Tab-separated table of C-alpha atoms and ligand atoms in Angstrom:
chain	number	residue	atom	x	y	z
A	1	MET	CA	-28.660	-1.880	0.137
A	2	ASP	CA	-27.416	1.641	-0.909
A	3	SER	CA	-29.561	3.271	-3.454
A	4	LEU	CA	-27.685	5.402	-6.003
A	5	PRO	CA	-29.077	8.806	-4.888
A	6	THR	CA	-28.132	8.003	-1.276
A	7	ARG	CA	-24.585	7.214	-2.301
A	8	THR	CA	-24.265	10.352	-4.385
A	9	THR	CA	-25.381	12.426	-1.515
A	10	ALA	CA	-22.868	10.690	0.754
A	11	ILE	CA	-20.072	11.442	-1.753
A	12	ALA	CA	-21.209	15.055	-2.032
A	13	ARG	CA	-21.023	15.525	1.763
A	14	ALA	CA	-17.631	13.909	1.959
A	15	SER	CA	-16.540	16.100	-0.979
A	16	ASP	CA	-17.354	19.165	1.025
A	17	ALA	CA	-15.111	17.961	3.841
A	18	VAL	CA	-12.355	17.428	1.223
A	19	ALA	CA	-12.795	20.899	-0.215
A	20	ALA	CA	-12.451	22.412	3.240
A	21	ALA	CA	-9.109	20.673	4.012
A	22	LYS	CA	-5.586	21.932	3.095
A	23	ARG	CA	-3.308	19.178	4.560
A	24	ILE	CA	-4.835	15.898	3.539
A	25	VAL	CA	-3.216	12.606	4.375
A	26	VAL	CA	-4.295	9.716	2.206
A	27	PHE	CA	-3.669	6.230	3.533
A	28	THR	CA	-3.968	3.490	0.851
A	29	GLY	CA	-4.223	-0.279	0.924
A	30	ALA	CA	-4.243	-3.103	-1.608
A	31	GLY	CA	-7.807	-2.230	-2.622
A	32	ILE	CA	-6.695	0.788	-4.663
A	33	SER	CA	-4.599	-1.491	-6.915
A	34	THR	CA	-7.075	-4.297	-7.612
A	35	GLU	CA	-8.548	-2.370	-10.554
A	36	SER	CA	-5.025	-2.287	-11.992
A	37	GLY	CA	-5.023	-6.138	-11.824
A	38	ILE	CA	-3.028	-6.629	-8.646
A	39	PRO	CA	-5.007	-8.864	-6.247
A	40	ASP	CA	-5.431	-7.873	-2.516
A	41	PHE	CA	-4.877	-10.289	0.330
A	42	ARG	CA	-8.100	-10.228	2.298
A	43	GLY	CA	-10.813	-8.961	-0.085
A	44	PRO	CA	-13.382	-11.343	-1.669
A	45	ASN	CA	-10.855	-12.319	-4.464
A	46	GLY	CA	-7.820	-11.920	-2.211
A	47	VAL	CA	-4.715	-14.063	-2.526
A	48	TRP	CA	-5.177	-15.358	1.076
A	49	THR	CA	-8.907	-15.542	0.882
A	50	LYS	CA	-8.543	-17.993	-2.013
A	51	ASN	CA	-5.408	-19.766	-0.804
A	52	PRO	CA	-4.767	-19.571	2.929
A	53	LYS	CA	-1.331	-21.367	2.445
A	54	ALA	CA	0.023	-18.370	0.577
A	55	GLU	CA	0.206	-16.453	3.865
A	56	LYS	CA	2.873	-18.813	5.132
A	57	ALA	CA	5.266	-17.926	2.311
A	58	SER	CA	5.174	-14.303	3.331
A	59	ASN	CA	6.537	-15.034	6.860
A	60	ILE	CA	10.134	-13.991	7.374
A	61	THR	CA	11.125	-17.044	9.410
A	62	ASN	CA	10.090	-19.395	6.600
A	63	TYR	CA	11.834	-17.197	4.033
A	64	LEU	CA	15.154	-17.136	5.884
A	65	ASN	CA	15.161	-20.787	6.896
A	66	GLU	CA	13.796	-22.613	3.898
A	67	PRO	CA	15.638	-22.381	0.514
A	68	ASP	CA	12.590	-23.866	-1.209
A	69	VAL	CA	10.470	-21.016	-0.031
A	70	ARG	CA	13.076	-18.470	-1.415
A	71	GLU	CA	13.340	-20.195	-4.756
A	72	ALA	CA	9.502	-20.173	-5.072
A	73	ALA	CA	9.524	-16.507	-4.102
A	74	TRP	CA	12.096	-15.650	-6.830
A	75	GLN	CA	9.964	-17.536	-9.460
A	76	ASN	CA	6.935	-15.532	-8.326
A	77	ARG	CA	8.814	-12.282	-8.503
A	78	LEU	CA	9.683	-12.929	-12.147
A	79	THR	CA	6.012	-12.617	-13.021
A	80	THR	CA	4.592	-10.306	-10.397
A	81	PRO	CA	1.776	-8.115	-11.916
A	82	ALA	CA	3.422	-5.085	-10.467
A	83	TRP	CA	5.936	-4.940	-13.358
A	84	THR	CA	3.381	-4.352	-16.000
A	85	ALA	CA	0.370	-2.896	-14.029
A	86	GLN	CA	-0.832	0.473	-14.947
A	87	PRO	CA	-2.305	2.985	-12.501
A	88	ASN	CA	-6.085	3.336	-12.530
A	89	ASP	CA	-8.565	6.209	-12.044
A	90	GLY	CA	-8.244	5.904	-8.217
A	91	HIS	CA	-4.439	6.495	-8.389
A	92	GLY	CA	-5.061	9.304	-10.921
A	93	ALA	CA	-7.428	11.108	-8.524
A	94	LEU	CA	-4.685	11.217	-5.894
A	95	VAL	CA	-2.321	12.811	-8.424
A	96	GLU	CA	-5.004	15.405	-9.042
A	97	LEU	CA	-5.222	16.031	-5.278
A	98	GLU	CA	-1.490	16.631	-5.129
A	99	ARG	CA	-1.757	19.000	-8.211
A	100	GLN	CA	-4.417	20.989	-6.216
A	101	GLY	CA	-1.707	21.518	-3.558
A	102	ARG	CA	-3.760	19.893	-0.723
A	103	LEU	CA	-1.896	16.583	-0.378
A	104	HIS	CA	0.165	16.607	2.749
A	105	ALA	CA	1.356	13.020	2.366
A	106	LEU	CA	0.384	9.671	0.755
A	107	VAL	CA	0.962	6.813	3.251
A	108	THR	CA	0.651	3.464	1.491
A	109	GLN	CA	0.743	-0.103	2.619
A	110	ASN	CA	1.227	-1.002	-1.063
A	111	ILE	CA	4.493	-2.325	-2.385
A	112	ASP	CA	3.621	-1.975	-6.066
A	113	GLY	CA	4.934	1.552	-6.748
A	114	LEU	CA	1.732	2.501	-8.648
A	115	HIS	CA	1.377	5.882	-6.852
A	116	GLN	CA	4.763	6.960	-8.173
A	117	LYS	CA	3.984	5.428	-11.613
A	118	ALA	CA	0.743	7.462	-11.642
A	119	GLY	CA	2.710	10.692	-11.048
A	120	ASN	CA	2.645	11.447	-7.291
A	121	ASP	CA	5.887	12.986	-6.195
A	122	THR	CA	8.191	10.386	-4.529
A	123	SER	CA	8.740	12.870	-1.611
A	124	LYS	CA	4.987	12.666	-0.747
A	125	VAL	CA	4.783	8.810	-0.851
A	126	ILE	CA	5.564	7.000	2.414
A	127	GLU	CA	5.792	3.281	1.734
A	128	VAL	CA	5.300	1.756	5.218
A	129	HIS	CA	5.635	-1.811	3.979
A	130	GLY	CA	8.467	-1.170	1.461
A	131	THR	CA	8.571	-1.773	-2.261
A	132	VAL	CA	8.963	-4.672	-4.737
A	133	TRP	CA	11.070	-2.442	-7.036
A	134	PHE	CA	14.246	-2.968	-4.915
A	135	THR	CA	16.044	-5.740	-3.180
A	136	ARG	CA	17.585	-5.536	0.239
A	137	CYS	CA	20.251	-7.808	1.766
A	138	TRP	CA	19.189	-9.333	5.067
A	139	GLU	CA	22.778	-9.203	6.357
A	140	CYS	CA	24.266	-5.923	5.210
A	141	ASP	CA	21.292	-3.873	4.005
A	142	ASP	CA	22.709	-3.409	0.510
A	143	ARG	CA	19.791	-2.031	-1.634
A	144	ARG	CA	19.589	-2.303	-5.417
A	145	PRO	CA	17.039	-2.259	-8.177
A	146	MET	CA	15.075	-5.498	-8.280
A	147	GLU	CA	15.828	-6.001	-11.972
A	148	GLN	CA	19.473	-6.801	-11.208
A	149	ALA	CA	18.502	-9.829	-9.162
A	150	LEU	CA	15.796	-10.864	-11.651
A	151	THR	CA	18.347	-10.898	-14.441
A	152	ARG	CA	20.413	-13.351	-12.381
A	153	VAL	CA	17.327	-15.557	-11.782
A	154	ARG	CA	16.548	-15.617	-15.491
A	155	ALA	CA	20.181	-16.610	-16.117
A	156	GLY	CA	19.691	-19.662	-13.871
A	157	ASP	CA	20.474	-18.652	-10.289
A	158	PRO	CA	17.490	-19.995	-8.257
A	159	ASP	CA	18.278	-17.963	-5.163
A	160	PRO	CA	20.604	-15.028	-5.862
A	161	SER	CA	22.607	-13.826	-2.933
A	162	CYS	CA	24.001	-10.458	-1.969
A	163	LEU	CA	26.833	-9.226	-4.284
A	164	GLU	CA	28.522	-7.461	-1.428
A	165	CYS	CA	28.473	-10.058	1.374
A	166	SER	CA	26.675	-13.233	0.012
A	167	GLY	CA	23.786	-12.685	2.511
A	168	ILE	CA	20.209	-13.637	1.806
A	169	LEU	CA	18.407	-11.195	-0.579
A	170	LYS	CA	14.705	-10.434	-0.479
A	171	SER	CA	12.569	-7.779	-1.941
A	172	ASP	CA	12.622	-4.551	0.043
A	173	THR	CA	9.245	-5.272	1.535
A	174	ILE	CA	8.195	-5.976	5.123
A	175	SER	CA	7.332	-9.674	5.534
A	176	PHE	CA	5.150	-10.911	8.331
A	177	GLY	CA	7.224	-11.254	11.505
A	178	GLN	CA	9.693	-8.494	10.302
A	179	ALA	CA	9.988	-5.204	12.048
A	180	LEU	CA	8.980	-2.062	10.179
A	181	ASN	CA	11.534	0.552	9.319
A	182	PRO	CA	11.241	2.868	12.452
A	183	ASP	CA	11.982	6.088	10.471
A	184	VAL	CA	9.321	5.291	7.907
A	185	ILE	CA	6.472	4.389	10.280
A	186	ASP	CA	7.340	7.319	12.540
A	187	ARG	CA	7.036	9.626	9.581
A	188	ALA	CA	3.665	8.135	8.664
A	189	LEU	CA	2.308	8.605	12.182
A	190	GLN	CA	3.746	12.131	12.296
A	191	VAL	CA	2.022	13.319	9.108
A	192	SER	CA	-1.221	11.661	10.419
A	193	ASP	CA	-0.922	13.905	13.528
A	194	GLU	CA	-0.400	16.923	11.321
A	195	CYS	CA	-3.179	16.393	8.806
A	196	ASP	CA	-6.546	18.217	8.677
A	197	LEU	CA	-8.265	15.373	6.973
A	198	MET	CA	-7.613	11.625	6.801
A	199	LEU	CA	-8.734	9.735	3.709
A	200	ALA	CA	-8.278	5.917	4.109
A	201	VAL	CA	-8.751	4.029	0.793
A	202	GLY	CA	-8.886	0.291	0.010
A	203	SER	CA	-7.681	-1.133	3.234
A	204	THR	CA	-9.196	-3.443	5.817
A	205	LEU	CA	-7.330	-1.293	8.306
A	206	SER	CA	-6.375	-4.321	10.228
A	207	VAL	CA	-2.590	-4.405	9.827
A	208	PHE	CA	-0.683	-2.702	12.633
A	209	PRO	CA	1.029	-0.400	13.367
A	210	ALA	CA	0.275	1.101	9.917
A	211	ALA	CA	-3.526	1.263	10.534
A	212	ASN	CA	-2.820	3.426	13.650
A	213	CYS	CA	-2.588	6.395	11.219
A	214	VAL	CA	-6.391	6.588	11.248
A	215	PRO	CA	-6.949	6.896	14.995
A	216	ARG	CA	-3.922	9.224	15.286
A	217	ALA	CA	-5.443	11.631	12.757
A	218	LYS	CA	-8.796	11.377	14.537
A	219	ALA	CA	-7.199	12.087	17.885
A	220	GLY	CA	-5.618	15.223	16.309
A	221	GLY	CA	-9.044	16.526	15.362
A	222	ALA	CA	-9.091	15.573	11.661
A	223	PRO	CA	-12.260	14.254	10.115
A	224	VAL	CA	-11.925	10.704	8.676
A	225	ILE	CA	-13.308	9.496	5.342
A	226	ILE	CA	-13.123	5.746	4.622
A	227	VAL	CA	-13.547	4.460	1.058
A	228	ASN	CA	-13.641	0.750	0.765
A	229	GLY	CA	-15.739	-2.041	-0.879
A	230	GLU	CA	-16.678	-3.666	2.420
A	231	GLU	CA	-16.535	-2.871	6.084
A	232	THR	CA	-13.175	-2.126	7.784
A	233	ALA	CA	-11.845	-2.599	11.280
A	234	MET	CA	-12.015	1.185	11.780
A	235	ASP	CA	-15.443	2.193	10.488
A	236	ARG	CA	-16.256	3.544	13.936
A	237	TYR	CA	-13.789	6.317	13.411
A	238	ALA	CA	-15.306	7.450	10.060
A	239	ASP	CA	-17.170	10.766	9.693
A	240	HIS	CA	-17.880	9.670	6.139
A	241	LEU	CA	-18.052	6.011	5.073
A	242	LEU	CA	-18.223	5.527	1.286
A	243	VAL	CA	-18.753	1.880	0.208
A	244	GLY	CA	-18.173	0.996	-3.371
A	245	GLN	CA	-15.611	0.913	-6.232
A	246	ILE	CA	-12.586	2.978	-5.557
A	247	GLY	CA	-12.001	3.825	-9.209
A	248	GLU	CA	-15.518	5.412	-9.308
A	249	ILE	CA	-15.622	6.999	-5.973
A	250	LEU	CA	-12.261	8.715	-5.692
A	251	PRO	CA	-12.463	10.798	-8.918
A	252	ALA	CA	-15.952	12.075	-7.846
A	253	LEU	CA	-14.766	12.728	-4.325
A	254	LEU	CA	-11.554	14.575	-5.161
A	255	ALA	CA	-12.578	16.669	-8.175
A	256	GLU	CA	-11.531	20.256	-7.964
A	257	PRO	CA	-14.140	22.322	-5.981
A	258	ASP	CA	-16.101	24.765	-8.211
B	1	NAD	P1	-6.287	-5.992	2.321
B	1	NAD	O1	-6.122	-7.000	1.242
B	1	NAD	O2	-6.330	-6.432	3.714
B	1	NAD	O3	-7.674	-5.218	2.071
B	1	NAD	C1	-8.010	-4.615	0.864
B	1	NAD	C2	-9.455	-4.112	0.929
B	1	NAD	O4	-9.823	-3.430	-0.264
B	1	NAD	C3	-10.512	-5.183	1.157
B	1	NAD	O5	-11.453	-4.776	2.161
B	1	NAD	C4	-11.207	-5.194	-0.161
B	1	NAD	O6	-12.593	-5.563	-0.079
B	1	NAD	C5	-11.162	-3.797	-0.598
B	1	NAD	N1	-11.133	-3.653	-2.052
B	1	NAD	C6	-10.451	-4.360	-3.050
B	1	NAD	N2	-10.640	-3.909	-4.344
B	1	NAD	C7	-11.471	-2.848	-4.163
B	1	NAD	C8	-12.088	-1.904	-5.087
B	1	NAD	N3	-11.836	-1.925	-6.382
B	1	NAD	N4	-12.917	-0.953	-4.572
B	1	NAD	C9	-13.164	-0.870	-3.239
B	1	NAD	N5	-12.657	-1.723	-2.304
B	1	NAD	C10	-11.768	-2.687	-2.762
B	1	NAD	O7	-5.251	-4.942	2.072
B	1	NAD	P2	-4.496	-4.017	3.058
B	1	NAD	O8	-5.355	-3.514	4.138
B	1	NAD	O9	-3.662	-3.061	2.238
B	1	NAD	O10	-3.440	-5.031	3.784
B	1	NAD	C11	-2.758	-6.005	3.120
B	1	NAD	C12	-1.278	-5.978	3.243
B	1	NAD	O11	-0.764	-6.645	2.042
B	1	NAD	C13	-0.691	-4.628	3.271
B	1	NAD	O12	0.230	-4.659	4.267
B	1	NAD	C14	0.161	-4.514	1.845
B	1	NAD	O13	1.494	-4.267	2.187
B	1	NAD	C15	0.117	-5.912	1.280
B	1	NAD	N6	-0.318	-6.002	-0.109
B	1	NAD	C16	0.062	-5.074	-1.057
B	1	NAD	C17	-0.449	-5.157	-2.408
B	1	NAD	C18	-0.051	-4.074	-3.312
B	1	NAD	O14	1.049	-3.497	-3.224
B	1	NAD	N7	-0.953	-3.746	-4.277
B	1	NAD	C19	-1.268	-6.187	-2.745
B	1	NAD	C20	-1.614	-7.165	-1.746
B	1	NAD	C21	-1.106	-7.028	-0.434
B	2	ZN	ZN1	24.856	-8.116	1.846
């Protein structure tokens, strides 16, 4: 078990690596948002850890073929915690890093929009798995604010279809079995090649191709810091492995150097 002084030393060492870097890429997963009340999938209290059936509903084939699955998804979207969640100290620390002028890009697997809500510039945030704040038509790609579709659901439409072409609508997120947007994932891998430090936060680093950002940065010579509450699939790449609460570790790790 980690004693407190050991952990403080580990954070201080990693902080030195951060202070020496000028083009930092941060890679975030669901773990950075749990302290804002949005559950992750695979952590100890994750949605799938507690209810393995929930994984099936996020499969694109089921969504497209089964109206019941879509209707249940729209009901869930009415009350998704993302609408009211507030960014936490972990998100805040990444805004501070951008203010210091050392954030090259923020690659996120999260779909909750909390990095932008916290104040990171939208041009820095690369949402490799999309966002719940918009809908996209499966047929014609028409993209609109989610609120428009939710208003229709509240008015009694159980499965609102595209206003342009009547195609199936879903949130503008990447479901399982669905291809990633090639421009977005290419940009995420590109910034990972360019960075001089990779900071991976709150991810099991087990979802591909997004998780490839970490070995790509490492291959380019960048040191890797991993912050997570448990082990990840890529701990072997880490120069600094910080295990604990993200909301406590990130502010300490990213405070302005003296
Ligand atoms: P994951 O659920 O696989 O892993 C999250 C990790 O964070 C776990 O290892 C967990 O132990 C750790 N963790 C949780 N809270 C923590 C805390 N406060 N401090 C330290 N560690 C903490 O998440 P993932 O790797 O991002 O992959 C899941 C996929 O699900 C992603 O593709 C993402 O798109 C999606 N997802 C997004 C959200 C969101 O937008 N907030 C939420 C759930 C799932
Ligand atoms: Zn359409």
